[in-house]
Amino acid sequence: MINYDEGDKMSQTNAFYAQSGGVTAVINASACGVIETARRYPAEIGTVYAGRNGILGALHEDLIDTGEETAEAIRALRHTPAGAFGSARYKLKGLEENRAEYQRLIEVFRAHQIGYFFYNGGGDSQDTAHKVSQMGAAMDYPLICIGIPKTVDNDLPLTDCCPGFGSAAKYLATSLREAALDVASMAKTSTKVFIMEVMGRHAGWLTAACGLAGDGPGEAPHLLLFPELPFVAEDFLKRVQETVETRGYCVIAVSEGIKTPDGKFLAESGLRDAFGHAQLGGVAPHLAQLVRDRLGYKYHWAVADYLQRAARHLASRTDVRQAYAVGQAAVKLALRGRNAVMPTIQRLSDEPYRWRVSSVSLAAVANQERALPRHFITADGYGITAEARRYLEPLIAGEDYPPYHKGVPAYVRLQLISVARKLPAFTG
Amino acid sequence: MINYDEGDKMSQTNAFYAQSGGVTAVINASACGVIETARRYPAEIGTVYAGRNGILGALHEDLIDTGEETAEAIRALRHTPAGAFGSARYKLKGLEENRAEYQRLIEVFRAHQIGYFFYNGGGDSQDTAHKVSQMGAAMDYPLICIGIPKTVDNDLPLTDCCPGFGSAAKYLATSLREAALDVASMAKTSTKVFIMEVMGRHAGWLTAACGLAGDGPGEAPHLLLFPELPFVAEDFLKRVQETVETRGYCVIAVSEGIKTPDGKFLAESGLRDAFGHAQLGGVAPHLAQLVRDRLGYKYHWAVADYLQRAARHLASRTDVRQAYAVGQAAVKLALRGRNAVMPTIQRLSDEPYRWRVSSVSLAAVANQERALPRHFITADGYGITAEARRYLEPLIAGEDYPPYHKGVPAYVRLQLISVARKLPAFTG
């Protein structure tokens, strides 16, 4: 409880929660963890406001009153993908460059008696939360800032994994396993090469997860193409041919971010449309074309795109629980007065898999990326090691199905009722 | 029971089962229905042989002995996608053009005392089964031929629906619903247009199913592009812009088979790679490019490809039951001496949804396609009608989850033990 009044009278402290960056199948489970936990401490936390479209909601004082939502609706966030309050790709500039934005945030927080700021996002967002906490101190405004980890890219440091990753990983491993069975069925007379493109421009975590689609010698997937390693077309083609000749077919997962040896994204390597414009189309069709031109095999390719990060119908139970847990922990950390920290997942053992929530300071997290370790990739560069499996398998374990209505998942739509504005419009 | 011997001694009649054409999430459920039912009639049916790689297995006398598989393994076919015995894209020519192939089939059947032929496929396969039955009669060989319906395209005539369609439809409706929530979250600062490409080159059944992703005015999906209607770029762009301006974002499902007003596939309309080769890439990236060039919106696109027809993890319970039921019915029809027929799904009522298995003659099925009725598409050409929903909703109803192991579905791998050959190699 923080005192905002000049006199002795205590007033209630409110909280602000915002979603940031690319959404996931379980970011709403974190929101659920925050709101449900806050509701259990009515003496300490008044209302949880959510930013409409993330941090923009704070800048433009467009606050959603989550107190207007029923317990059932908040509970249903746990099984609803994407960002229920709207997210934003909006990075606040440095404190020096754009002090006005940070000041505005503090003004909005002050106007609505917000003493807790929960920012649910990736590396940039953790950095922003850290800067907001610094600005609060500089403006002598009592504010507790907690970052809540979220990213399908799994690239945040100091946490064993990132909520959102496990579900995307489970979806990709399952989808590739299914498509591989399809290709195996067709290979004798039809498709011999199947290529699935995977998100993760800078880190190959999701590409590695595709390796969980199969196990054992010769089983699909046969080739994984990681963004960490240069794509050498001749070597790739040789291996595709070898695989088709020995196995009858070849299943490939490729990161959207693979680069040629000279460091260029393969996706930008020269396709042109009828008007001569560079085509930004995916890597998968590009590779498929290469396979056809050079080896003559019939191919199919898939680009799951948003499907892979929104597939709540196939979420990992581990991931859902961890997403909820970091939301819950964020509130508890805040109530213990911890400022400028982020709850993390700490792995206690692989088998049986055991984990707990810990925390780190935002200063330690900010602007660091965790790369896929080279020893998770096999020596030849096209597969994952036993160590990678030991790390990955627990993260995709368990199912957590949403309820269905008329054959499709019954995802919740919140009322999203705005709070009356108290300040003039932001012109920053 | 059919007598093959010249004397009085009765011998057992075997059966031959083959999978044909593109596989589905539930074609193995039909195989399960055939094999489990046959095993319940040991006095009438000896062994069920399966063709390795479909009809090629018969031509080349590569028969798999399903009797070597355990009851557990056969049971697991019910939850395993794709074609467990291998399928083939191989259309037998007309009886006049290639009599040798049909004769060879009969010779192989005779050599292995096969009196029942079950052919699990789409329209072409039903036609083949019909011709094989004619050849059996012409060669005075006692053979009962039963077609078993299968196609994600839902285009077989005289059946209310086709096993395989409901699960693909459920997957697409669910995936698009999830991706739409994702886009809605991001639209304020990022992606405004999302395009998902859907299978079904000639008929818009799967495109129509995408309409089940949402309901109510203004809800996603906002535009469905059917192969039955010409694609008029200017009208499409106008509607995309209107939707983004009124709703904030636009979600589109497009059939891979849409054509320009002059009848050309849009997918073949002029993309070139760096070497000037025509690019066979999908329709979705092509449309995305068009939207960007003309309207300037940030876009994302997805091509699920094989994922949509192999997604057993999200099968429709209705579809699984019907797939099993037509396999079971095929055996029962055969044992009743019905020849040259195909079991069908007959709808008895919409609400509550009730159905039963019926049958039609293969002669009536052969080489007919059932088109999507125009009254299933809204007058403006971009949505589905209430009547379409009434038809489609029961087909995607219910879930039927596979078991999981280490976070991915535990799909069965059969032993696939070949039977010793009795004939010289086929040189036809």
Tab-separated table of C-alpha atoms in Angstrom, chain B residues 29 49 56 144 171 225 236 243 253 257 269 275 278-279 312 343-344 362 389:
chain	number	residue	atom	x	y	z
B	29	ALA	CA	-9.736	-44.404	-39.428
B	49	TYR	CA	-3.979	-57.391	-47.474
B	56	LEU	CA	0.727	-49.855	-57.065
B	144	ILE	CA	-16.680	-57.780	-54.943
B	171	TYR	CA	-8.544	-27.142	-38.497
B	225	LEU	CA	-12.281	-15.771	-52.003
B	236	PHE	CA	-11.185	-6.984	-53.726
B	243	THR	CA	-12.685	-3.277	-43.919
B	253	ALA	CA	-9.165	-16.754	-46.625
B	257	GLY	CA	-7.652	-22.141	-57.100
B	269	SER	CA	0.039	-14.957	-62.993
B	275	PHE	CA	16.515	-16.477	-63.325
B	278	ALA	CA	7.791	-18.590	-63.524
B	279	GLN	CA	7.260	-18.980	-59.812
B	312	ARG	CA	-5.205	-35.252	-36.708
B	343	PRO	CA	-21.038	-46.401	-48.639
B	344	THR	CA	-22.249	-42.819	-48.211
B	362	LEU	CA	-20.185	-46.824	-58.204
B	389	ARG	CA	-23.435	-22.774	-41.729
